[in-house]
Amino acid sequence: MTESKRSNSKIIDGKGFAESLRQRIAQQVARLKQQHALTPGLAVVLVGEDPASQVYVRNKGKQTEEAGMNSFEHRLSKETSQYDLLELVHRLNKDPAVHGILVQLPLPKQIDPQAVINAIDPEKDVDGFHIVNAGRLATGGLGMVPCTPLGCLMLLKDRLGDLSGKHAVVLGRSNIVGKPMGLLLLNENCTVTIAHSRTRDVAEECRRADILVAAVGRPEMVRGDWIGDGATVIDVGINRVPGANGKARLVGDVAFDEAAERAAGITPVPGGVGPMTIACLLQNTLTAAARQHGIELSQ
Ligand code: NDP
């Protein structure tokens, strides 16, 4: 996006950005269907009855169909063995109608999640968690990038343009958010610090950031005085805390009101990174389908 089109608002509107991204994806899907008779397909596998996972899977299926793609849902009982789940993954790997495979985490305890993730064909691994895709990201190869950090990067580039030379601090080092986020920012020529629970002075590290990405899973841990003047803050955290009326409410890892006083731009929770995650899953499914058929997507 050009400088003149960039938002002047302090709030980084992930919900709005995700909406327009989904529209662009739907247009590209329509073109793939028309010009190549190809309909991208996403298979989502849910094992067990975890309520949050059921909501995620339902939303993923709905948004996949809204984008014009095929959605294949596989719901298995919580007693499913690892052997049976692996057999399903192998079947989906071979299915030409399926271009992306996502196994919803967490899995019941009898199943080793890493064994399942690594059984997915890396070209269909739209979550980007397969060890081959992690390796490609680390070595600058062309792979599938995990959806949440990919969404954060899109928001940052839309807001700031070139990230080169900026000091980025990533709070959290998980395999699904913190580490890939750090690598993506490094690939954009940022100087990257990854802070975690053993970091000596987390607040001081944060104050030095031009870009701060918080992914710790601790409600409002990042206070206003941790934010450097003019920093851009991306809050990945989704934490449920008791609200005033006894109902749970969602807060991020950043104390929003305090941080917004000092930040030049900040994502809200909800309505920031969350909607970007599913939009990027659709983007990865589209990318996977095009790559598997040797088709170049227009920008
Ligand atoms: P993990 O629990 O896997 O990782 C948390 C990280 O934060 C760890 O690296 C941990 O350090 C670090 N950490 C924990 N406490 C502290 C502390 N006091 N000081 C410094 N670092 C700390 O979480 P995830 O990465 O999976 O998720 C992080 C948050 O993002 C959660 O709130 C989750 O709900 C949310 N999330 C949101 C998504 C979205 O779509 N918006 C998608 C995925 C996650 P250490 O490694 O040393 O233990």
PDB file of C-alpha atoms in Angstrom, residues 7-216:
ATOM      1  CA  SER A   7      -4.186   4.863   7.802  1.00  0.00           C
ATOM      2  CA  ASN A   8      -3.673   7.881  10.059  1.00  0.00           C
ATOM      3  CA  SER A   9      -5.550   6.183  12.876  1.00  0.00           C
ATOM      4  CA  LYS A  10      -3.582   4.850  15.810  1.00  0.00           C
ATOM      5  CA  ILE A  11      -5.655   1.666  15.771  1.00  0.00           C
ATOM      6  CA  ILE A  12      -4.458  -0.985  13.363  1.00  0.00           C
ATOM      7  CA  ASP A  13      -7.700  -2.446  12.076  1.00  0.00           C
ATOM      8  CA  GLY A  14      -7.016  -6.157  11.615  1.00  0.00           C
ATOM      9  CA  LYS A  15     -10.694  -6.924  11.151  1.00  0.00           C
ATOM     10  CA  GLY A  16     -11.013  -4.510   8.222  1.00  0.00           C
ATOM     11  CA  PHE A  17      -7.716  -5.635   6.704  1.00  0.00           C
ATOM     12  CA  ALA A  18      -8.750  -9.296   6.980  1.00  0.00           C
ATOM     13  CA  GLU A  19     -12.063  -8.533   5.304  1.00  0.00           C
ATOM     14  CA  SER A  20     -10.405  -6.943   2.280  1.00  0.00           C
ATOM     15  CA  LEU A  21      -7.814  -9.742   2.162  1.00  0.00           C
ATOM     16  CA  ARG A  22     -10.642 -12.308   2.068  1.00  0.00           C
ATOM     17  CA  GLN A  23     -12.261 -10.391  -0.784  1.00  0.00           C
ATOM     18  CA  ARG A  24      -8.999 -10.407  -2.768  1.00  0.00           C
ATOM     19  CA  ILE A  25      -8.653 -14.138  -2.111  1.00  0.00           C
ATOM     20  CA  ALA A  26     -12.224 -14.777  -3.309  1.00  0.00           C
ATOM     21  CA  GLN A  27     -11.444 -12.905  -6.546  1.00  0.00           C
ATOM     22  CA  GLN A  28      -8.335 -15.009  -7.116  1.00  0.00           C
ATOM     23  CA  VAL A  29     -10.253 -18.196  -6.379  1.00  0.00           C
ATOM     24  CA  ALA A  30     -12.870 -17.172  -8.955  1.00  0.00           C
ATOM     25  CA  ARG A  31     -10.081 -16.610 -11.490  1.00  0.00           C
ATOM     26  CA  LEU A  32      -8.515 -20.031 -10.748  1.00  0.00           C
ATOM     27  CA  LYS A  33     -11.887 -21.683 -11.294  1.00  0.00           C
ATOM     28  CA  GLN A  34     -12.552 -19.806 -14.500  1.00  0.00           C
ATOM     29  CA  GLN A  35      -9.121 -19.967 -16.118  1.00  0.00           C
ATOM     30  CA  HIS A  36      -7.786 -23.283 -14.768  1.00  0.00           C
ATOM     31  CA  ALA A  37     -10.903 -25.231 -13.671  1.00  0.00           C
ATOM     32  CA  LEU A  38      -9.254 -25.454 -10.259  1.00  0.00           C
ATOM     33  CA  THR A  39     -11.100 -25.073  -6.949  1.00  0.00           C
ATOM     34  CA  PRO A  40      -8.762 -24.875  -3.942  1.00  0.00           C
ATOM     35  CA  GLY A  41      -9.773 -27.302  -1.186  1.00  0.00           C
ATOM     36  CA  LEU A  42      -9.032 -27.178   2.540  1.00  0.00           C
ATOM     37  CA  ALA A  43      -9.433 -30.235   4.780  1.00  0.00           C
ATOM     38  CA  VAL A  44      -9.796 -29.514   8.486  1.00  0.00           C
ATOM     39  CA  VAL A  45      -9.501 -32.386  10.938  1.00  0.00           C
ATOM     40  CA  LEU A  46     -10.951 -32.093  14.426  1.00  0.00           C
ATOM     41  CA  VAL A  47     -10.337 -34.824  16.989  1.00  0.00           C
ATOM     42  CA  GLY A  48     -12.509 -34.685  20.114  1.00  0.00           C
ATOM     43  CA  GLU A  49     -14.985 -32.119  21.378  1.00  0.00           C
ATOM     44  CA  ASP A  50     -12.908 -29.229  22.689  1.00  0.00           C
ATOM     45  CA  PRO A  51     -15.450 -26.349  22.618  1.00  0.00           C
ATOM     46  CA  ALA A  52     -12.985 -23.656  21.472  1.00  0.00           C
ATOM     47  CA  SER A  53     -11.676 -25.943  18.711  1.00  0.00           C
ATOM     48  CA  GLN A  54     -15.229 -26.620  17.530  1.00  0.00           C
ATOM     49  CA  VAL A  55     -15.826 -22.881  17.149  1.00  0.00           C
ATOM     50  CA  TYR A  56     -12.521 -22.415  15.269  1.00  0.00           C
ATOM     51  CA  VAL A  57     -13.259 -25.312  12.924  1.00  0.00           C
ATOM     52  CA  ARG A  58     -16.770 -24.044  12.214  1.00  0.00           C
ATOM     53  CA  ASN A  59     -15.441 -20.553  11.416  1.00  0.00           C
ATOM     54  CA  LYS A  60     -12.690 -21.935   9.207  1.00  0.00           C
ATOM     55  CA  GLY A  61     -15.180 -24.046   7.228  1.00  0.00           C
ATOM     56  CA  LYS A  62     -17.593 -21.131   6.825  1.00  0.00           C
ATOM     57  CA  GLN A  63     -14.933 -18.661   5.664  1.00  0.00           C
ATOM     58  CA  THR A  64     -13.386 -21.237   3.321  1.00  0.00           C
ATOM     59  CA  GLU A  65     -16.734 -21.670   1.574  1.00  0.00           C
ATOM     60  CA  GLU A  66     -17.375 -17.917   1.522  1.00  0.00           C
ATOM     61  CA  ALA A  67     -14.088 -17.512  -0.365  1.00  0.00           C
ATOM     62  CA  GLY A  68     -15.373 -19.970  -2.973  1.00  0.00           C
ATOM     63  CA  MET A  69     -13.113 -22.849  -1.913  1.00  0.00           C
ATOM     64  CA  ASN A  70     -14.085 -26.400  -1.036  1.00  0.00           C
ATOM     65  CA  SER A  71     -14.156 -27.191   2.659  1.00  0.00           C
ATOM     66  CA  PHE A  72     -13.781 -30.790   3.837  1.00  0.00           C
ATOM     67  CA  GLU A  73     -14.444 -31.342   7.538  1.00  0.00           C
ATOM     68  CA  HIS A  74     -13.364 -34.522   9.303  1.00  0.00           C
ATOM     69  CA  ARG A  75     -14.633 -34.904  12.844  1.00  0.00           C
ATOM     70  CA  LEU A  76     -13.184 -37.823  14.786  1.00  0.00           C
ATOM     71  CA  SER A  77     -14.011 -39.057  18.281  1.00  0.00           C
ATOM     72  CA  LYS A  78     -11.737 -38.201  21.182  1.00  0.00           C
ATOM     73  CA  GLU A  79     -10.727 -41.887  21.448  1.00  0.00           C
ATOM     74  CA  THR A  80      -9.223 -41.887  17.928  1.00  0.00           C
ATOM     75  CA  SER A  81      -5.828 -43.588  17.853  1.00  0.00           C
ATOM     76  CA  GLN A  82      -2.722 -41.981  16.408  1.00  0.00           C
ATOM     77  CA  TYR A  83      -2.639 -44.782  13.817  1.00  0.00           C
ATOM     78  CA  ASP A  84      -6.143 -43.929  12.571  1.00  0.00           C
ATOM     79  CA  LEU A  85      -5.424 -40.203  12.466  1.00  0.00           C
ATOM     80  CA  LEU A  86      -2.211 -40.808  10.516  1.00  0.00           C
ATOM     81  CA  GLU A  87      -4.133 -42.984   8.088  1.00  0.00           C
ATOM     82  CA  LEU A  88      -6.584 -40.133   7.447  1.00  0.00           C
ATOM     83  CA  VAL A  89      -3.688 -37.688   6.947  1.00  0.00           C
ATOM     84  CA  HIS A  90      -2.100 -40.057   4.409  1.00  0.00           C
ATOM     85  CA  ARG A  91      -5.407 -40.295   2.550  1.00  0.00           C
ATOM     86  CA  LEU A  92      -5.747 -36.505   2.456  1.00  0.00           C
ATOM     87  CA  ASN A  93      -2.128 -36.189   1.258  1.00  0.00           C
ATOM     88  CA  LYS A  94      -3.073 -38.290  -1.778  1.00  0.00           C
ATOM     89  CA  ASP A  95      -6.434 -36.618  -2.465  1.00  0.00           C
ATOM     90  CA  PRO A  96      -6.064 -34.249  -5.459  1.00  0.00           C
ATOM     91  CA  ALA A  97      -9.124 -32.211  -4.375  1.00  0.00           C
ATOM     92  CA  VAL A  98      -7.365 -31.334  -1.104  1.00  0.00           C
ATOM     93  CA  HIS A  99      -4.680 -28.657  -1.399  1.00  0.00           C
ATOM     94  CA  GLY A 100      -4.416 -27.753   2.268  1.00  0.00           C
ATOM     95  CA  ILE A 101      -4.619 -29.885   5.418  1.00  0.00           C
ATOM     96  CA  LEU A 102      -5.065 -28.536   8.911  1.00  0.00           C
ATOM     97  CA  VAL A 103      -5.224 -30.727  11.990  1.00  0.00           C
ATOM     98  CA  GLN A 104      -6.782 -28.648  14.759  1.00  0.00           C
ATOM     99  CA  LEU A 105      -4.682 -28.496  17.922  1.00  0.00           C
ATOM    100  CA  PRO A 106      -4.735 -29.434  20.744  1.00  0.00           C
ATOM    101  CA  LEU A 107      -5.018 -33.199  20.141  1.00  0.00           C
ATOM    102  CA  PRO A 108      -6.065 -35.764  22.779  1.00  0.00           C
ATOM    103  CA  LYS A 109      -3.175 -37.000  24.885  1.00  0.00           C
ATOM    104  CA  GLN A 110      -2.814 -40.423  23.195  1.00  0.00           C
ATOM    105  CA  ILE A 111      -1.687 -38.616  20.009  1.00  0.00           C
ATOM    106  CA  ASP A 112       1.748 -37.012  19.477  1.00  0.00           C
ATOM    107  CA  PRO A 113       0.956 -33.714  17.683  1.00  0.00           C
ATOM    108  CA  GLN A 114       4.410 -33.385  16.110  1.00  0.00           C
ATOM    109  CA  ALA A 115       4.163 -36.881  14.576  1.00  0.00           C
ATOM    110  CA  VAL A 116       0.841 -35.912  12.990  1.00  0.00           C
ATOM    111  CA  ILE A 117       2.056 -32.516  11.752  1.00  0.00           C
ATOM    112  CA  ASN A 118       5.152 -34.089  10.219  1.00  0.00           C
ATOM    113  CA  ALA A 119       2.998 -36.700   8.433  1.00  0.00           C
ATOM    114  CA  ILE A 120       1.244 -33.927   6.448  1.00  0.00           C
ATOM    115  CA  ASP A 121       2.662 -33.370   2.965  1.00  0.00           C
ATOM    116  CA  PRO A 122       4.714 -30.149   3.469  1.00  0.00           C
ATOM    117  CA  GLU A 123       3.173 -28.697   0.284  1.00  0.00           C
ATOM    118  CA  LYS A 124      -0.294 -29.116   1.883  1.00  0.00           C
ATOM    119  CA  ASP A 125       0.778 -27.958   5.351  1.00  0.00           C
ATOM    120  CA  VAL A 126      -1.221 -24.692   5.363  1.00  0.00           C
ATOM    121  CA  ASP A 127      -0.514 -24.156   9.075  1.00  0.00           C
ATOM    122  CA  GLY A 128       3.204 -24.032   8.252  1.00  0.00           C
ATOM    123  CA  PHE A 129       4.079 -26.160  11.309  1.00  0.00           C
ATOM    124  CA  HIS A 130       5.800 -29.035   9.451  1.00  0.00           C
ATOM    125  CA  ILE A 131       9.497 -29.291  10.228  1.00  0.00           C
ATOM    126  CA  VAL A 132      10.312 -28.830   6.525  1.00  0.00           C
ATOM    127  CA  ASN A 133       8.373 -25.554   6.406  1.00  0.00           C
ATOM    128  CA  ALA A 134       9.978 -24.404   9.671  1.00  0.00           C
ATOM    129  CA  GLY A 135      13.351 -25.174   8.062  1.00  0.00           C
ATOM    130  CA  ARG A 136      12.454 -23.339   4.856  1.00  0.00           C
ATOM    131  CA  LEU A 137      11.463 -20.255   6.842  1.00  0.00           C
ATOM    132  CA  ALA A 138      14.724 -20.419   8.812  1.00  0.00           C
ATOM    133  CA  THR A 139      16.854 -20.767   5.668  1.00  0.00           C
ATOM    134  CA  GLY A 140      14.984 -18.330   3.402  1.00  0.00           C
ATOM    135  CA  GLY A 141      13.331 -21.029   1.246  1.00  0.00           C
ATOM    136  CA  LEU A 142       9.863 -20.968  -0.287  1.00  0.00           C
ATOM    137  CA  GLY A 143       7.526 -22.684   2.169  1.00  0.00           C
ATOM    138  CA  MET A 144       4.265 -22.300   4.005  1.00  0.00           C
ATOM    139  CA  VAL A 145       4.416 -19.618   6.697  1.00  0.00           C
ATOM    140  CA  PRO A 146       2.411 -20.034   9.940  1.00  0.00           C
ATOM    141  CA  CYS A 147      -0.830 -18.039   9.696  1.00  0.00           C
ATOM    142  CA  THR A 148      -0.675 -15.840  12.804  1.00  0.00           C
ATOM    143  CA  PRO A 149       2.834 -14.437  12.258  1.00  0.00           C
ATOM    144  CA  LEU A 150       2.069 -14.058   8.540  1.00  0.00           C
ATOM    145  CA  GLY A 151      -0.981 -11.966   9.457  1.00  0.00           C
ATOM    146  CA  CYS A 152       1.088  -9.846  11.870  1.00  0.00           C
ATOM    147  CA  LEU A 153       3.674  -9.220   9.149  1.00  0.00           C
ATOM    148  CA  MET A 154       0.991  -8.158   6.662  1.00  0.00           C
ATOM    149  CA  LEU A 155      -0.384  -5.630   9.173  1.00  0.00           C
ATOM    150  CA  LEU A 156       3.099  -4.289   9.897  1.00  0.00           C
ATOM    151  CA  LYS A 157       4.019  -3.897   6.229  1.00  0.00           C
ATOM    152  CA  ASP A 158       0.695  -2.253   5.473  1.00  0.00           C
ATOM    153  CA  ARG A 159       1.246   0.230   8.296  1.00  0.00           C
ATOM    154  CA  LEU A 160       4.978   0.879   8.021  1.00  0.00           C
ATOM    155  CA  GLY A 161       5.977  -0.074   4.485  1.00  0.00           C
ATOM    156  CA  ASP A 162       9.650  -1.048   4.432  1.00  0.00           C
ATOM    157  CA  LEU A 163      10.666  -2.595   7.775  1.00  0.00           C
ATOM    158  CA  SER A 164      14.366  -2.618   6.965  1.00  0.00           C
ATOM    159  CA  GLY A 165      16.646  -1.544   9.832  1.00  0.00           C
ATOM    160  CA  LYS A 166      13.873  -1.364  12.419  1.00  0.00           C
ATOM    161  CA  HIS A 167      14.435  -2.836  15.847  1.00  0.00           C
ATOM    162  CA  ALA A 168      11.782  -5.499  16.381  1.00  0.00           C
ATOM    163  CA  VAL A 169      11.167  -7.130  19.737  1.00  0.00           C
ATOM    164  CA  VAL A 170       9.119 -10.326  19.801  1.00  0.00           C
ATOM    165  CA  LEU A 171       7.813 -11.302  23.203  1.00  0.00           C
ATOM    166  CA  GLY A 172       7.416 -15.092  23.273  1.00  0.00           C
ATOM    167  CA  ARG A 173       9.302 -17.906  21.526  1.00  0.00           C
ATOM    168  CA  SER A 174       6.691 -20.544  20.735  1.00  0.00           C
ATOM    169  CA  ASN A 175       7.023 -22.565  17.522  1.00  0.00           C
ATOM    170  CA  ILE A 176       3.688 -21.298  16.249  1.00  0.00           C
ATOM    171  CA  VAL A 177       4.029 -17.562  16.909  1.00  0.00           C
ATOM    172  CA  GLY A 178       7.199 -16.164  18.499  1.00  0.00           C
ATOM    173  CA  LYS A 179       9.944 -18.022  16.597  1.00  0.00           C
ATOM    174  CA  PRO A 180       8.414 -17.768  13.094  1.00  0.00           C
ATOM    175  CA  MET A 181       7.563 -14.107  13.797  1.00  0.00           C
ATOM    176  CA  GLY A 182      11.198 -13.412  14.676  1.00  0.00           C
ATOM    177  CA  LEU A 183      12.368 -15.131  11.485  1.00  0.00           C
ATOM    178  CA  LEU A 184       9.885 -13.257   9.276  1.00  0.00           C
ATOM    179  CA  LEU A 185      11.061  -9.942  10.717  1.00  0.00           C
ATOM    180  CA  LEU A 186      14.677 -10.959  10.254  1.00  0.00           C
ATOM    181  CA  ASN A 187      13.891 -11.775   6.613  1.00  0.00           C
ATOM    182  CA  GLU A 188      12.516  -8.207   6.336  1.00  0.00           C
ATOM    183  CA  ASN A 189      15.923  -6.924   7.521  1.00  0.00           C
ATOM    184  CA  CYS A 190      14.809  -5.946  11.011  1.00  0.00           C
ATOM    185  CA  THR A 191      17.200  -6.240  13.933  1.00  0.00           C
ATOM    186  CA  VAL A 192      15.350  -8.795  16.031  1.00  0.00           C
ATOM    187  CA  THR A 193      15.284  -9.502  19.751  1.00  0.00           C
ATOM    188  CA  ILE A 194      13.235 -12.474  20.943  1.00  0.00           C
ATOM    189  CA  ALA A 195      12.369 -12.143  24.635  1.00  0.00           C
ATOM    190  CA  HIS A 196      10.923 -14.922  26.809  1.00  0.00           C
ATOM    191  CA  SER A 197      10.372 -15.984  30.396  1.00  0.00           C
ATOM    192  CA  ARG A 198      14.116 -16.122  31.138  1.00  0.00           C
ATOM    193  CA  THR A 199      14.886 -12.692  29.657  1.00  0.00           C
ATOM    194  CA  ARG A 200      16.529 -10.561  32.359  1.00  0.00           C
ATOM    195  CA  ASP A 201      14.615  -7.301  31.894  1.00  0.00           C
ATOM    196  CA  VAL A 202      11.674  -7.772  29.537  1.00  0.00           C
ATOM    197  CA  ALA A 203      10.330  -4.236  30.048  1.00  0.00           C
ATOM    198  CA  GLU A 204      13.675  -2.686  29.114  1.00  0.00           C
ATOM    199  CA  GLU A 205      13.936  -4.854  25.975  1.00  0.00           C
ATOM    200  CA  CYS A 206      10.421  -3.749  24.963  1.00  0.00           C
ATOM    201  CA  ARG A 207      11.240  -0.044  25.432  1.00  0.00           C
ATOM    202  CA  ARG A 208      13.919  -0.310  22.748  1.00  0.00           C
ATOM    203  CA  ALA A 209      11.480  -1.621  20.145  1.00  0.00           C
ATOM    204  CA  ASP A 210      10.343   0.223  17.030  1.00  0.00           C
ATOM    205  CA  ILE A 211       8.106  -2.800  16.498  1.00  0.00           C
ATOM    206  CA  LEU A 212       6.799  -4.833  19.419  1.00  0.00           C
ATOM    207  CA  VAL A 213       4.970  -8.123  18.877  1.00  0.00           C
ATOM    208  CA  ALA A 214       3.536  -9.537  22.109  1.00  0.00           C
ATOM    209  CA  ALA A 215       2.701 -13.271  22.145  1.00  0.00           C
ATOM    210  CA  VAL A 216       2.979 -14.465  25.730  1.00  0.00           C
TER     211      VAL A 216
END
